[in-house]
PDB file of C-alpha atoms in Angstrom:
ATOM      1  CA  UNK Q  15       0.000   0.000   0.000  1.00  0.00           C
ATOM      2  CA  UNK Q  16       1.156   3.799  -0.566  1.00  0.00           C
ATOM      3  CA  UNK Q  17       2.379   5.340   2.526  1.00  0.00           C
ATOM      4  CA  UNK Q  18       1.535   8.867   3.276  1.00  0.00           C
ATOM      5  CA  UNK Q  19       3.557  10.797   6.040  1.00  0.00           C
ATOM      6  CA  UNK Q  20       2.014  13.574   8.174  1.00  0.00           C
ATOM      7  CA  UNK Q  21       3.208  15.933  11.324  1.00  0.00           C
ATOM      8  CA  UNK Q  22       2.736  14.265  14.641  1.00  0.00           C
ATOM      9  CA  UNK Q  23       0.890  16.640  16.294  1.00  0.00           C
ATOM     10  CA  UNK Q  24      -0.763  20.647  15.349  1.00  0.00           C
ATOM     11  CA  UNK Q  25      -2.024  23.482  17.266  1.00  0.00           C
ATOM     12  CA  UNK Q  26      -4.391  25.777  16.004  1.00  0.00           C
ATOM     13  CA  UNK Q  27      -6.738  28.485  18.184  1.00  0.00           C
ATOM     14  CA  UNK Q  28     -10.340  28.351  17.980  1.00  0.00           C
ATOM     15  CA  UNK Q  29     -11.821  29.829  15.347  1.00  0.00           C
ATOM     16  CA  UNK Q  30      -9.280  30.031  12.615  1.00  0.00           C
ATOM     17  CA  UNK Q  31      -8.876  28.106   9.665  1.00  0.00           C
ATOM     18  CA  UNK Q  32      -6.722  24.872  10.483  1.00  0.00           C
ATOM     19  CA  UNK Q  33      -4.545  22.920   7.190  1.00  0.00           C
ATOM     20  CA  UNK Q  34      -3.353  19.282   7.631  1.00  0.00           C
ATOM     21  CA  UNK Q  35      -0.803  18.439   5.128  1.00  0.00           C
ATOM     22  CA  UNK Q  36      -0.406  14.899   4.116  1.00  0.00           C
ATOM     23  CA  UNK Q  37       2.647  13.792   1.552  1.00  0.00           C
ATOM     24  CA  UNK Q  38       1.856  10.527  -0.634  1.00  0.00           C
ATOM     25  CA  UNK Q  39       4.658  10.475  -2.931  1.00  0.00           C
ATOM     26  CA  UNK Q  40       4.258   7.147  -3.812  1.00  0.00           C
ATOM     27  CA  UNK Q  41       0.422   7.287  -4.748  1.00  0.00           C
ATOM     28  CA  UNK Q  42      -0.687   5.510  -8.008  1.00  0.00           C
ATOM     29  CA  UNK Q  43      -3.108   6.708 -10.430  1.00  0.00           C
ATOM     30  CA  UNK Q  44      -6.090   4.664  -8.710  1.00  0.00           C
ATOM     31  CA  UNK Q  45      -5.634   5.871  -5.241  1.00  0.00           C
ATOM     32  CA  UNK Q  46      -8.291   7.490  -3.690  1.00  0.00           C
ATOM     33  CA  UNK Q  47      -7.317  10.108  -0.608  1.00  0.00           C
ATOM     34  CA  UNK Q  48      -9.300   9.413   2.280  1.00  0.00           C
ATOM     35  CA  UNK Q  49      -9.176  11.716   5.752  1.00  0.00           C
ATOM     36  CA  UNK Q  50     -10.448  10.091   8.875  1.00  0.00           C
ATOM     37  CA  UNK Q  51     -10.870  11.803  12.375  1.00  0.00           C
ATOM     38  CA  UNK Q  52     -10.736   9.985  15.938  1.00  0.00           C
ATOM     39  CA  UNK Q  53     -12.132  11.904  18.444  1.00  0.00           C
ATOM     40  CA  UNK Q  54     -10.983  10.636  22.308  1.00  0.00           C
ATOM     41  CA  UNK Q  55     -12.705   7.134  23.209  1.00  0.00           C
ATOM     42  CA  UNK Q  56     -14.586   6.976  20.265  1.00  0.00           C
ATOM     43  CA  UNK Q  57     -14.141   5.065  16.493  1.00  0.00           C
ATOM     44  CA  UNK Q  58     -12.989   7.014  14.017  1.00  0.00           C
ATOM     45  CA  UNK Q  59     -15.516   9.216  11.732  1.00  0.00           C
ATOM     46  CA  UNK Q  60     -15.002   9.498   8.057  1.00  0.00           C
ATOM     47  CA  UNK Q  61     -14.420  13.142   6.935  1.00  0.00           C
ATOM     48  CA  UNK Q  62     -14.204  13.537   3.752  1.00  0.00           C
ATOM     49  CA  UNK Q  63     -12.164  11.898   0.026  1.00  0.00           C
ATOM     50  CA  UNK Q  64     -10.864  12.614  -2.893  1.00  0.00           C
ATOM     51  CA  UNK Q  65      -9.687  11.259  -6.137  1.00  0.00           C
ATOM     52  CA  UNK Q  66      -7.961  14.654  -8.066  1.00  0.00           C
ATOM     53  CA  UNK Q  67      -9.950  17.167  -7.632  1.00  0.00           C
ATOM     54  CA  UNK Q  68     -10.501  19.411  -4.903  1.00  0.00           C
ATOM     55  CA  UNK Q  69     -13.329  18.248  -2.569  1.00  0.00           C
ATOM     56  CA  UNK Q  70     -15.651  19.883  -0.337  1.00  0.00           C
ATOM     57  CA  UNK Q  71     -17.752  19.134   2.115  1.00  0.00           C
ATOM     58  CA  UNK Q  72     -19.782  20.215   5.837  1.00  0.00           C
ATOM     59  CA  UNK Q  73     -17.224  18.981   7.680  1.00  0.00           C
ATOM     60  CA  UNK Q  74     -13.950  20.276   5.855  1.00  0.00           C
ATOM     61  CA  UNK Q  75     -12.499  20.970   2.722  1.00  0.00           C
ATOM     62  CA  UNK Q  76      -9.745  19.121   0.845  1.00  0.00           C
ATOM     63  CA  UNK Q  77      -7.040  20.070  -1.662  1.00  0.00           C
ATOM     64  CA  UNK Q  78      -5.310  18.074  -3.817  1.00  0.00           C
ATOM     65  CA  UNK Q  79      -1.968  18.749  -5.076  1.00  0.00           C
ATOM     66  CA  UNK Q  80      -2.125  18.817  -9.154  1.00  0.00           C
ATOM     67  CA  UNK Q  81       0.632  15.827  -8.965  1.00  0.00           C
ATOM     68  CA  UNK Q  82      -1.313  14.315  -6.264  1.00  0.00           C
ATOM     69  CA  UNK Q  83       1.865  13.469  -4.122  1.00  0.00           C
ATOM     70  CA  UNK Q  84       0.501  15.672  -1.016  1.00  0.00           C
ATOM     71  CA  UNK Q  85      -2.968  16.881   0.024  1.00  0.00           C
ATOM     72  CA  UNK Q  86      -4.526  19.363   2.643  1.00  0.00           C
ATOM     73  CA  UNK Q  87      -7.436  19.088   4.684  1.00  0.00           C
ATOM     74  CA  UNK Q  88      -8.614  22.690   5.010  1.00  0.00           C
ATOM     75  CA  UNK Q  89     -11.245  22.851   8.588  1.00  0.00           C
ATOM     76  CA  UNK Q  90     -12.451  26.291   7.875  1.00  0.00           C
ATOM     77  CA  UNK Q  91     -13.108  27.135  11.668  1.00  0.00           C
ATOM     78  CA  UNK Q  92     -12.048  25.432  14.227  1.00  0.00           C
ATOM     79  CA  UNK Q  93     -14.060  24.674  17.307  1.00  0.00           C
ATOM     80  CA  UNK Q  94     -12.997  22.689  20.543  1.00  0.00           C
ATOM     81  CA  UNK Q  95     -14.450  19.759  19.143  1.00  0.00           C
ATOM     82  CA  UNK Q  96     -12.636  19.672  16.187  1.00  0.00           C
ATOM     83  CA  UNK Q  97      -9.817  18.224  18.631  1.00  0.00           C
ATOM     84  CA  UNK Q  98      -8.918  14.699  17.568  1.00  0.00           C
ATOM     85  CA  UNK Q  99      -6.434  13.117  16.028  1.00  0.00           C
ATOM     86  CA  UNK Q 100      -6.735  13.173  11.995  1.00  0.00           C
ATOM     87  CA  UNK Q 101      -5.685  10.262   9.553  1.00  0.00           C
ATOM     88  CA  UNK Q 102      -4.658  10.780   6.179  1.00  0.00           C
ATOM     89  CA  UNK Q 103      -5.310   7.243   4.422  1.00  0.00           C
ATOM     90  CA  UNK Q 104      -5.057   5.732   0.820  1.00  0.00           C
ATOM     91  CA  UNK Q 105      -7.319   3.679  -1.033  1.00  0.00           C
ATOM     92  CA  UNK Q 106      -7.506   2.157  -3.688  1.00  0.00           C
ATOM     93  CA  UNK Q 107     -10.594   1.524  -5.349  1.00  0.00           C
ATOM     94  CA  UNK Q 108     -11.128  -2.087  -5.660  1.00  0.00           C
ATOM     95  CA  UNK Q 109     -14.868  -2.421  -4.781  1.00  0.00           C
ATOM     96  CA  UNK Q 110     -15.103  -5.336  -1.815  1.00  0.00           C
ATOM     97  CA  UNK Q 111     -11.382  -5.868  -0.972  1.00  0.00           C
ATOM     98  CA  UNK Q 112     -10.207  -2.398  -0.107  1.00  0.00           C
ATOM     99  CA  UNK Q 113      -8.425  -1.923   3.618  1.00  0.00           C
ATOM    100  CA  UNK Q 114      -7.748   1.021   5.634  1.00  0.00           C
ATOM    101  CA  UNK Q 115      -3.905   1.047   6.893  1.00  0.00           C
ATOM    102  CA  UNK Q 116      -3.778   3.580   9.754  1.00  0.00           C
ATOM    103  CA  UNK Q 117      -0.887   5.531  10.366  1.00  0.00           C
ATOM    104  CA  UNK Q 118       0.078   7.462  13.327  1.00  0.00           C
ATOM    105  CA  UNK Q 119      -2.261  10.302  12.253  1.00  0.00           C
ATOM    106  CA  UNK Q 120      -1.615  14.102  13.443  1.00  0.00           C
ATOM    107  CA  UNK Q 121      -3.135  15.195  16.551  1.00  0.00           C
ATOM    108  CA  UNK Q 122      -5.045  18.188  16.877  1.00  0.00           C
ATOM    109  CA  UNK Q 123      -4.830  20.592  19.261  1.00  0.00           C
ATOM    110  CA  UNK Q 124      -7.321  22.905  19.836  1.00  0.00           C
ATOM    111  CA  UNK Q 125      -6.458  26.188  22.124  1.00  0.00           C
ATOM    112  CA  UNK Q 126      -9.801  28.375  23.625  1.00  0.00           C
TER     113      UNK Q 126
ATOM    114  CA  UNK H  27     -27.344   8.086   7.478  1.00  0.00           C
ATOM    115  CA  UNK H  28     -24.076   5.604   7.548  1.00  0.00           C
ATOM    116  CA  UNK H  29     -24.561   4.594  11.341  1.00  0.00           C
ATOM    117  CA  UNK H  30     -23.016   2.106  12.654  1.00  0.00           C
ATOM    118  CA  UNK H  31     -23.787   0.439  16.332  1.00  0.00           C
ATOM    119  CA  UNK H  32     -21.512  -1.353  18.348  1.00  0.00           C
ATOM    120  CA  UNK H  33     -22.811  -3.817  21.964  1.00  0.00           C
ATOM    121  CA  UNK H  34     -21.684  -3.436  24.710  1.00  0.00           C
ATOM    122  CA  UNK H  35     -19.809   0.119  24.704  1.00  0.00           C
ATOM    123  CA  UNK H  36     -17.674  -1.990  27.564  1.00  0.00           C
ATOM    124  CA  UNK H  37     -17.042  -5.085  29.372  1.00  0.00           C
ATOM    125  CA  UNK H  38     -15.180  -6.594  32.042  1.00  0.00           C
ATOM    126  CA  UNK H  39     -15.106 -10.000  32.376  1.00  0.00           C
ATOM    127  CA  UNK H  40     -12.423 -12.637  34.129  1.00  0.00           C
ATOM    128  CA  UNK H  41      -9.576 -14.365  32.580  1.00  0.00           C
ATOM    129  CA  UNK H  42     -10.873 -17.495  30.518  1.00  0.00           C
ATOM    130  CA  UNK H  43     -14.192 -16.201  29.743  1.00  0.00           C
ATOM    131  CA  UNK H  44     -15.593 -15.578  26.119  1.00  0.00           C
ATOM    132  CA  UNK H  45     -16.714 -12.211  25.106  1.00  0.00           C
ATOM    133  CA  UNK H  46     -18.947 -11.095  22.325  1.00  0.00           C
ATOM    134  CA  UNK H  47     -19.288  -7.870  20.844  1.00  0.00           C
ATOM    135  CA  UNK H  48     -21.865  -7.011  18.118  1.00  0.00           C
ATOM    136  CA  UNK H  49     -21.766  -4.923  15.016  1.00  0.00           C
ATOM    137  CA  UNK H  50     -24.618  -3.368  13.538  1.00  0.00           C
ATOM    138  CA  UNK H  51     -25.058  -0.996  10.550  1.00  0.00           C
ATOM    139  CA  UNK H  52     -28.761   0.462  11.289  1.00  0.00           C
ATOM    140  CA  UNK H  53     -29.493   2.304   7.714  1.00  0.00           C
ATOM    141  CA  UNK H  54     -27.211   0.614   5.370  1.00  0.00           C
ATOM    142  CA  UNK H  55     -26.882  -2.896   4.006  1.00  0.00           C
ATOM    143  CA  UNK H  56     -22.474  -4.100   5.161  1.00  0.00           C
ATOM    144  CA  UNK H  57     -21.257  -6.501   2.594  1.00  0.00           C
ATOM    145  CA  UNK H  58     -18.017  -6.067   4.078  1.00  0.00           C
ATOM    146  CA  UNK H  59     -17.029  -5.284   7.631  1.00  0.00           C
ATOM    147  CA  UNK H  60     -14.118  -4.977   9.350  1.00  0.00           C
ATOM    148  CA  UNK H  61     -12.597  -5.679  12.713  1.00  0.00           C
ATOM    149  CA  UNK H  62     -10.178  -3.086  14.678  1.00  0.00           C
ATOM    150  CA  UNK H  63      -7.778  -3.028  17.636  1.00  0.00           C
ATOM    151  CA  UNK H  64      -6.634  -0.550  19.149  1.00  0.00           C
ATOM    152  CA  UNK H  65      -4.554  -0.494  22.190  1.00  0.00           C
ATOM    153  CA  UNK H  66      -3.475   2.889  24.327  1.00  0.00           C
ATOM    154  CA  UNK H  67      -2.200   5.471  22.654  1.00  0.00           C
ATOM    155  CA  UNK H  68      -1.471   3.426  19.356  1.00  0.00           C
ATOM    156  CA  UNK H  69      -3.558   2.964  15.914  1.00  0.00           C
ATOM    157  CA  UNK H  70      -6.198   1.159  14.725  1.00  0.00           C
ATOM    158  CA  UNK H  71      -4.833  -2.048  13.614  1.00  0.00           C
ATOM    159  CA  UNK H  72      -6.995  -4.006  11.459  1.00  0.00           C
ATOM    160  CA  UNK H  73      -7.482  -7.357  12.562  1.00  0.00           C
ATOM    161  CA  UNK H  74     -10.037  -8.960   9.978  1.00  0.00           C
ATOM    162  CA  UNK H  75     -12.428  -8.299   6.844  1.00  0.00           C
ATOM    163  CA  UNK H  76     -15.551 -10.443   6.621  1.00  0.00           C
ATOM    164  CA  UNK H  77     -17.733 -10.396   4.196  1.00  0.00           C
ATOM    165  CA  UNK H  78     -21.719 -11.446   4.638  1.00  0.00           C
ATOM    166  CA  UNK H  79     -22.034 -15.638   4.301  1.00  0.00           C
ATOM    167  CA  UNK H  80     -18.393 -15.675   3.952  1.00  0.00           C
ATOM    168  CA  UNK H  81     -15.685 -16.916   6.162  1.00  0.00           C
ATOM    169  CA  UNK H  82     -13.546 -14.021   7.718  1.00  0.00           C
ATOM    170  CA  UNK H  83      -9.892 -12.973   6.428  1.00  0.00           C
ATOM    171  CA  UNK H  84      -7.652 -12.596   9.255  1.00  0.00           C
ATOM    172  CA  UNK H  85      -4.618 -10.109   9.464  1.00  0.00           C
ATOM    173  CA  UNK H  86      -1.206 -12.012  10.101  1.00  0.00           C
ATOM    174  CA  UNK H  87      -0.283 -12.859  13.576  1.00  0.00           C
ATOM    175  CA  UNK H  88      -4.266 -12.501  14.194  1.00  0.00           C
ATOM    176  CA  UNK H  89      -5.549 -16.135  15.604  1.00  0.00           C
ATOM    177  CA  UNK H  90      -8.449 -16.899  13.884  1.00  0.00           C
ATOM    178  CA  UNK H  91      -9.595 -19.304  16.712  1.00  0.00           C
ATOM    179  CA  UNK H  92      -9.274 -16.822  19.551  1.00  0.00           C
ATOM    180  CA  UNK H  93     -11.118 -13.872  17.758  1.00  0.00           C
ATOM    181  CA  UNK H  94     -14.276 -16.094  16.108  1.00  0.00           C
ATOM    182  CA  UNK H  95     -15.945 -14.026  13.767  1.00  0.00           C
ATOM    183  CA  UNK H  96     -19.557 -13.970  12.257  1.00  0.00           C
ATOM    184  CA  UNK H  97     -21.006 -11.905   9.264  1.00  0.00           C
ATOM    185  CA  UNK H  98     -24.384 -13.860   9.014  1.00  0.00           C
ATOM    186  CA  UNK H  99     -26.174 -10.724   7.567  1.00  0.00           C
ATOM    187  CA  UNK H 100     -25.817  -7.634   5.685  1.00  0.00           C
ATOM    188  CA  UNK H 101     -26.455  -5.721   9.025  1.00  0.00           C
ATOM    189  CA  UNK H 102     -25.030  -7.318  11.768  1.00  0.00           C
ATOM    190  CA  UNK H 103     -21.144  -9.152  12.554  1.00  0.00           C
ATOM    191  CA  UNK H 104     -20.525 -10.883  16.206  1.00  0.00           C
ATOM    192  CA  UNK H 105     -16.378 -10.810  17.206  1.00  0.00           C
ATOM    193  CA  UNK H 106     -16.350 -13.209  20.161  1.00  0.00           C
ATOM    194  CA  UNK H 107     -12.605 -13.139  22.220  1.00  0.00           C
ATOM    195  CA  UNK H 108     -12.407 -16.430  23.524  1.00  0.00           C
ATOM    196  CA  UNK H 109     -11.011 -18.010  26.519  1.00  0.00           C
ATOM    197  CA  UNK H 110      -9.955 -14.056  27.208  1.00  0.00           C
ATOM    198  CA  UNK H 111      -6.553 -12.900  28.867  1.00  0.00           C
ATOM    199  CA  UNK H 112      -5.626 -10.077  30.784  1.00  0.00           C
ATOM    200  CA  UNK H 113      -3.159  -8.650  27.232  1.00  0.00           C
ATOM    201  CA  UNK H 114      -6.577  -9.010  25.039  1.00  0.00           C
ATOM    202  CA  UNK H 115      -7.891  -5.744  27.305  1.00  0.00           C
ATOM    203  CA  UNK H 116      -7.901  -3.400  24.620  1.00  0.00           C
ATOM    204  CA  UNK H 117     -10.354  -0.775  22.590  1.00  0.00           C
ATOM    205  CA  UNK H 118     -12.135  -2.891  19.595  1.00  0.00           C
ATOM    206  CA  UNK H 119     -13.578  -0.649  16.914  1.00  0.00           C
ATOM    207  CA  UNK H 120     -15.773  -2.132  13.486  1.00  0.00           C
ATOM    208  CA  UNK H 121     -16.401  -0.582  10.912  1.00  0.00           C
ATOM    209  CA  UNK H 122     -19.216  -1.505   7.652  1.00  0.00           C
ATOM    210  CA  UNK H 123     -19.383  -0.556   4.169  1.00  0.00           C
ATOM    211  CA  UNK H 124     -21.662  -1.536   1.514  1.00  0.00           C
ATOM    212  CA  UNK H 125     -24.274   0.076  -0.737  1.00  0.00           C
ATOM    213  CA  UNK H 126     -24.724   3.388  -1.774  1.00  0.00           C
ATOM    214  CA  UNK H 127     -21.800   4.653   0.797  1.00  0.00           C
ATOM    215  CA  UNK H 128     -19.190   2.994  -1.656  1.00  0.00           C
ATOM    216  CA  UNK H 129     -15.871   2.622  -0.372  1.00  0.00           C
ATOM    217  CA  UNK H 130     -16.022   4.935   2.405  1.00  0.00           C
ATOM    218  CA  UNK H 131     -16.123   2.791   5.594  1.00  0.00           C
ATOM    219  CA  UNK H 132     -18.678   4.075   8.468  1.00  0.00           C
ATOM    220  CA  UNK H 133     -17.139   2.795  12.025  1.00  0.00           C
ATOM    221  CA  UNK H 134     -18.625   2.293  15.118  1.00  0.00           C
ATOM    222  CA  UNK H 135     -18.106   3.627  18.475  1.00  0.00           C
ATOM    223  CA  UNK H 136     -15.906   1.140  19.750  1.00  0.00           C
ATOM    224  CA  UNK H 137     -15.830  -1.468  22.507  1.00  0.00           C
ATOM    225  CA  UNK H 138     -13.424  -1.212  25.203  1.00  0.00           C
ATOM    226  CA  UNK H 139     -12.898  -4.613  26.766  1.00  0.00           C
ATOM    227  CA  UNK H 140     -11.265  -5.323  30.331  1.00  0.00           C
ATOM    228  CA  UNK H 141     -10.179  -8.775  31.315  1.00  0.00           C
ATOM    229  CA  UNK H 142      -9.147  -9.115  34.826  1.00  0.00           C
TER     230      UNK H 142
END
């Protein structure tokens, strides 16, 4: 599976925008990008994917790198529950046999 | 939509007892669901993919006898943890997808298991 790489850990103050880079150098053509969130003591909740273009959503926004060998997940406003830890993930499309490979993930920091 | 139920939320049972924890997807049909792990302050580690009327596909170094696992229906899997040891405490998180949600997996909110 392609590996993507992102920061350990972010800080951000409530209310302002918040970007989470991820780098995916090694992503093939039939990749999809896929951003997960995992809030404390609770599974994680899908937040939004992309294939090449940019994406957007009610939860976030994401942009996609015209190479597609990084991506950013834009949260427009951050609140205090937008704290969690966030997980950049690749997959590829393969309709009944595709598996999530969880990385380490950046956690989120949100300051009042 | 995309929900996806999880029974108990927790459990503590002995050492040598069987635990099961159940799986539900309430609005969607799951042809495939998966099983998670997750122990403090690590990731999710996927330990098996099962697919409804199908036997499950176990990660390596997962035993397949210790974590039994049932996809009998497009809405509901059963992981049962048997004969249960103190180093099997751990967080266990499923997750579903099928349908109109595509590829995107919907997860649950995760069981966290204590054996004593």
């Amino acid at each position: 599976d392609a590996k993507t790489t992102q920061p350990n850990s972010m800080e951000s103050n409530e209310e302002e925008p918040v970007h989470l880079p991820c780098n995916h150098s090694t992503i093939s053509g039939t990749d999809y990008i896929h951003w997960y969130r995992q809030l404390p003591s609770q599974g994680p909740e899908y937040v939004i994917h992309g294939l090449t273009s940019n994406v957007n959503n009610r939860m976030a926004s994401l942009a996609i790198a015209e190479d597609r060998k990084s991506s950013t997940l834009i949260l427009h406003r951050a609140t205090l529950r937008d704290a969690a830890v966030y997980y950049c993930i690749l997959i590829i499309s393969n309709f009944g046999n595709e598996k999530l490979t969880f990385g380490t993930g950046t956690r989120l920091t949100i300051i009042p | 939509g995309a929900v996806v139920s999880q029974h108990p939320s927790w459990v503590i049972c002995k050492s040598g007892t069987s635990v099961k924890i159940e799986c539900r997807s309430l609005d969607f049909q799951a042809t495939t669901m998966f099983w998670y792990r997750q122990f403090p302050k690590q990731s999710l580690m996927l330990m098996a993919t099962s697919n409804e009327g199908s036997k499950a596909t176990y990660e390596q170094g997962v035993e397949k006898d210790k974590f039994l696992i049932n996809h009998a229906s497009l809405t509901l899997s059963t992981l049962t943890v048997t004969s249960a040891h103190p180093e099997d405490s751990s967080f266990y998180i499923c997750s579903a997808r099928g349908g109109a949600q595509g590829e995107t997996q919907y997860f649950g909110p995760g069981t966290r298991l204590l054996v004593l």
